[in-house]
Tab-separated table of C-alpha atoms in Angstrom:
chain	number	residue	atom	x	y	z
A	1	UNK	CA	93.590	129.635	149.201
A	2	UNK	CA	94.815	126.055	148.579
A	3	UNK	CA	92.395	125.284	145.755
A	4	UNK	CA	93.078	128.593	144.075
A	5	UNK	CA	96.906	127.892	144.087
A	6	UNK	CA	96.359	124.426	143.139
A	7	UNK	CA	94.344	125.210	140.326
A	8	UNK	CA	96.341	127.774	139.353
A	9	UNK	CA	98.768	125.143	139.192
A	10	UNK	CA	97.243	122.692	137.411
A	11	UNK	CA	96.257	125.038	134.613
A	12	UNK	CA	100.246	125.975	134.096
A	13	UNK	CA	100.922	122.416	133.851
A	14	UNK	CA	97.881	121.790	131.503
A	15	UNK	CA	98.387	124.629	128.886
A	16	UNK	CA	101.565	123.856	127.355
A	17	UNK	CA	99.936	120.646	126.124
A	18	UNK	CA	97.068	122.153	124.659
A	19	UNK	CA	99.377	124.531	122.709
A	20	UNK	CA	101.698	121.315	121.619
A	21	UNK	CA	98.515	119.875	119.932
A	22	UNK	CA	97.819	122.817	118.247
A	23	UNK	CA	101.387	122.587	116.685
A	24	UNK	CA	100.973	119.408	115.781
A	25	UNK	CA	97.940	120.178	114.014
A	26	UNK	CA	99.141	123.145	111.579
A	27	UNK	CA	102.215	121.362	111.248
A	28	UNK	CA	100.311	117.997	110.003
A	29	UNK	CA	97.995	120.324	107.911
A	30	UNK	CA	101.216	121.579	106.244
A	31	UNK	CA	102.431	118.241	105.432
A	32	UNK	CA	98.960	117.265	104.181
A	33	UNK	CA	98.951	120.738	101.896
A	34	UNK	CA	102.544	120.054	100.817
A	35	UNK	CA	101.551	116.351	99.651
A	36	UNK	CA	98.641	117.556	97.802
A	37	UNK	CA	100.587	120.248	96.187
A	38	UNK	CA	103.677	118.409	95.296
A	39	UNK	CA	103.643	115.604	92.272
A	40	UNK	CA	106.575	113.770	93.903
A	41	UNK	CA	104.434	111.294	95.033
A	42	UNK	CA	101.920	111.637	92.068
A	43	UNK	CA	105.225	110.857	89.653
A	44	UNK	CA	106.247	107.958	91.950
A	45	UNK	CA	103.463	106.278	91.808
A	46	UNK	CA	103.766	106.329	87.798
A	47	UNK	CA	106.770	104.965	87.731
A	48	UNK	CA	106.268	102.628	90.284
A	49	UNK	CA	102.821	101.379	88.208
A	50	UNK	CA	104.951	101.279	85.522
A	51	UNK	CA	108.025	99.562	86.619
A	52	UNK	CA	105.991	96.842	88.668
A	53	UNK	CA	102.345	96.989	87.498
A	54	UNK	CA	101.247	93.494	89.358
A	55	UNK	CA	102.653	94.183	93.082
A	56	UNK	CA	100.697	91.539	95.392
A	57	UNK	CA	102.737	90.088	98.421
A	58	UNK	CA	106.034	87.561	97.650
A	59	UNK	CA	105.716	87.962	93.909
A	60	UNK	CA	108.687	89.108	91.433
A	61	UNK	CA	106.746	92.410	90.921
A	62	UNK	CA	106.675	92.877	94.328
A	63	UNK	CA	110.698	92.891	94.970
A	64	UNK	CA	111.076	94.978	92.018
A	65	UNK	CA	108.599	97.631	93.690
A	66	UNK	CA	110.686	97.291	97.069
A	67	UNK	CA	113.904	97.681	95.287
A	68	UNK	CA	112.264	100.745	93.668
A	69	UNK	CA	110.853	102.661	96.730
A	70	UNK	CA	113.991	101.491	98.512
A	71	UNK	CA	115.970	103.585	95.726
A	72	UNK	CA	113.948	106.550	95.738
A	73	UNK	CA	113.628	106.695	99.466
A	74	UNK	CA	117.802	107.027	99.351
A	75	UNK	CA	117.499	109.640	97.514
A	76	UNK	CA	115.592	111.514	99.609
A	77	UNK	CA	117.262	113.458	102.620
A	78	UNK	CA	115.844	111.299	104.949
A	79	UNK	CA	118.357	110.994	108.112
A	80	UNK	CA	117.517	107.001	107.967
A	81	UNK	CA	116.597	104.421	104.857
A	82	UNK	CA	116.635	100.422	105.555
A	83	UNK	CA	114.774	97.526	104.999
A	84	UNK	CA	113.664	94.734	107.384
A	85	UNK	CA	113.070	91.605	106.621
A	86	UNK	CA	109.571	90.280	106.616
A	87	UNK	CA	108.114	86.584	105.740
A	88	UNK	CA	104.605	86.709	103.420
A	89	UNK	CA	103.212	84.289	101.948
A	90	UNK	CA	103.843	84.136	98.253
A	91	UNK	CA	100.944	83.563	96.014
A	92	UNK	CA	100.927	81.157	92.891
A	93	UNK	CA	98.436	81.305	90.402
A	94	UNK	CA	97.120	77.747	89.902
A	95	UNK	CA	96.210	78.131	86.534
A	96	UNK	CA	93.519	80.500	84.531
A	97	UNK	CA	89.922	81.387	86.544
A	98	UNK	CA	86.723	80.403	85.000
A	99	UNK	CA	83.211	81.715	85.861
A	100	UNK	CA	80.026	81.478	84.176
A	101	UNK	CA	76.364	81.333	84.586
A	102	UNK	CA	73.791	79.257	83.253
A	103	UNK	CA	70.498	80.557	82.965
A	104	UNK	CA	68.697	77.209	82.746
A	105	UNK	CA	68.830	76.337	78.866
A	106	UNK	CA	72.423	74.528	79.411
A	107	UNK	CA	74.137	77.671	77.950
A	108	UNK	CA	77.438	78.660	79.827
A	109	UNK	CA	77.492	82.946	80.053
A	110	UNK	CA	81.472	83.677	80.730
A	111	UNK	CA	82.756	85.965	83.208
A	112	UNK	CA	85.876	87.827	83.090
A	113	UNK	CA	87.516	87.168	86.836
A	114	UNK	CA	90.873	86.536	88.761
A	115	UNK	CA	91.920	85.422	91.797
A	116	UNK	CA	93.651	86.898	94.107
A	117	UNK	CA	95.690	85.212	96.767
A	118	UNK	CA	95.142	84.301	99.662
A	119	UNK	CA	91.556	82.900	99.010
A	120	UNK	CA	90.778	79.479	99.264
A	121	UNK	CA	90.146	77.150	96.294
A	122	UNK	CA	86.761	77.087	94.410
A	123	UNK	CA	85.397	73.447	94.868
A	124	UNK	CA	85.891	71.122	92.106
A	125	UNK	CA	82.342	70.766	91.389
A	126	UNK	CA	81.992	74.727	91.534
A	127	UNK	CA	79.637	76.481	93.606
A	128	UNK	CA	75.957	76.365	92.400
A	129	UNK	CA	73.831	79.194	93.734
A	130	UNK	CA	70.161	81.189	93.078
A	131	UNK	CA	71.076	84.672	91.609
A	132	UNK	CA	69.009	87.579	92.977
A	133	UNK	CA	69.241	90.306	90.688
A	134	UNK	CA	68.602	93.716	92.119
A	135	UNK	CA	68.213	97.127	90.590
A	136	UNK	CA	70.056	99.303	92.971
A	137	UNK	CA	71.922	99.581	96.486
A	138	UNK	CA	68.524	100.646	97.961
A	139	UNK	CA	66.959	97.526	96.882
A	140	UNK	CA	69.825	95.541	97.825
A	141	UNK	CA	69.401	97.279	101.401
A	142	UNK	CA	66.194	96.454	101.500
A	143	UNK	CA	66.958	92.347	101.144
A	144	UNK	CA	68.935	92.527	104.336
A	145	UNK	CA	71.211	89.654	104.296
């Protein structure tokens, strides 16, 4: 008689919290429907492409796409809007990349390339390396590492 009332028990206190995930489901489903249906966020994301098109961490672009987000964000009826502060690292661009490829016969191929930060430094020298050329991911697979 115990175990029946104590399971009995148990269940009551169990259920409720099956039935709060299932809330929390439909109503994450319905903010996943409602993003997908709504271009709010499609025509932010325009603007904010257009307004600051080069966005990496502690550059000018970068404040100007806070400063824009922080704006919109106000004037949505959010309860709460503010910023904190946070320290990154801002990246300098040390000049223009270079890359090429020589193929043996002392002709330099160019790349097009750019660095992004928080790499480190290319050698002076460069880096000298065979190229394996492959002529798909399977192959590539295939070479392990």
């Amino acid at each position: 008689m115990y175990r029946f009332f104590f399971t009995i028990l148990v269940l009551a206190i169990i259920q409720p919290s099956f039935s709060q995930e299932k809330n929390d489901s439909i109503f994450i489903r319905g903010l996943y429907n409602e993003a997908l249906d709504s271009y709010v966020a499609y025509n932010q994301l325009i603007q904010l492409c257009t307004i600051a098109p080069g966005r990496l961490a502690g550059t000018d672009e970068c404040a100007v796409a806070q400063e824009f987000m922080y704006d919109e964000m106000k004037k949505m009826p959010f309860d709460t809007v503010y910023r904190q502060p946070v320290w990154v690292r801002k990246w300098l661009q040390n000049g223009e990349e270079t890359a090429y490829f020589d193929m043996g016969d002392g002709d330099k191929h160019y790349l097009a390339v750019d660095a992004l930060g928080g790499s480190i430094a290319t050698p002076e020298d460069g880096i000298e390396a065979e190229i394996v050329v492959v002529q798909s991911m399977d192959e590539l697979a295939t070479l392990g590492r």
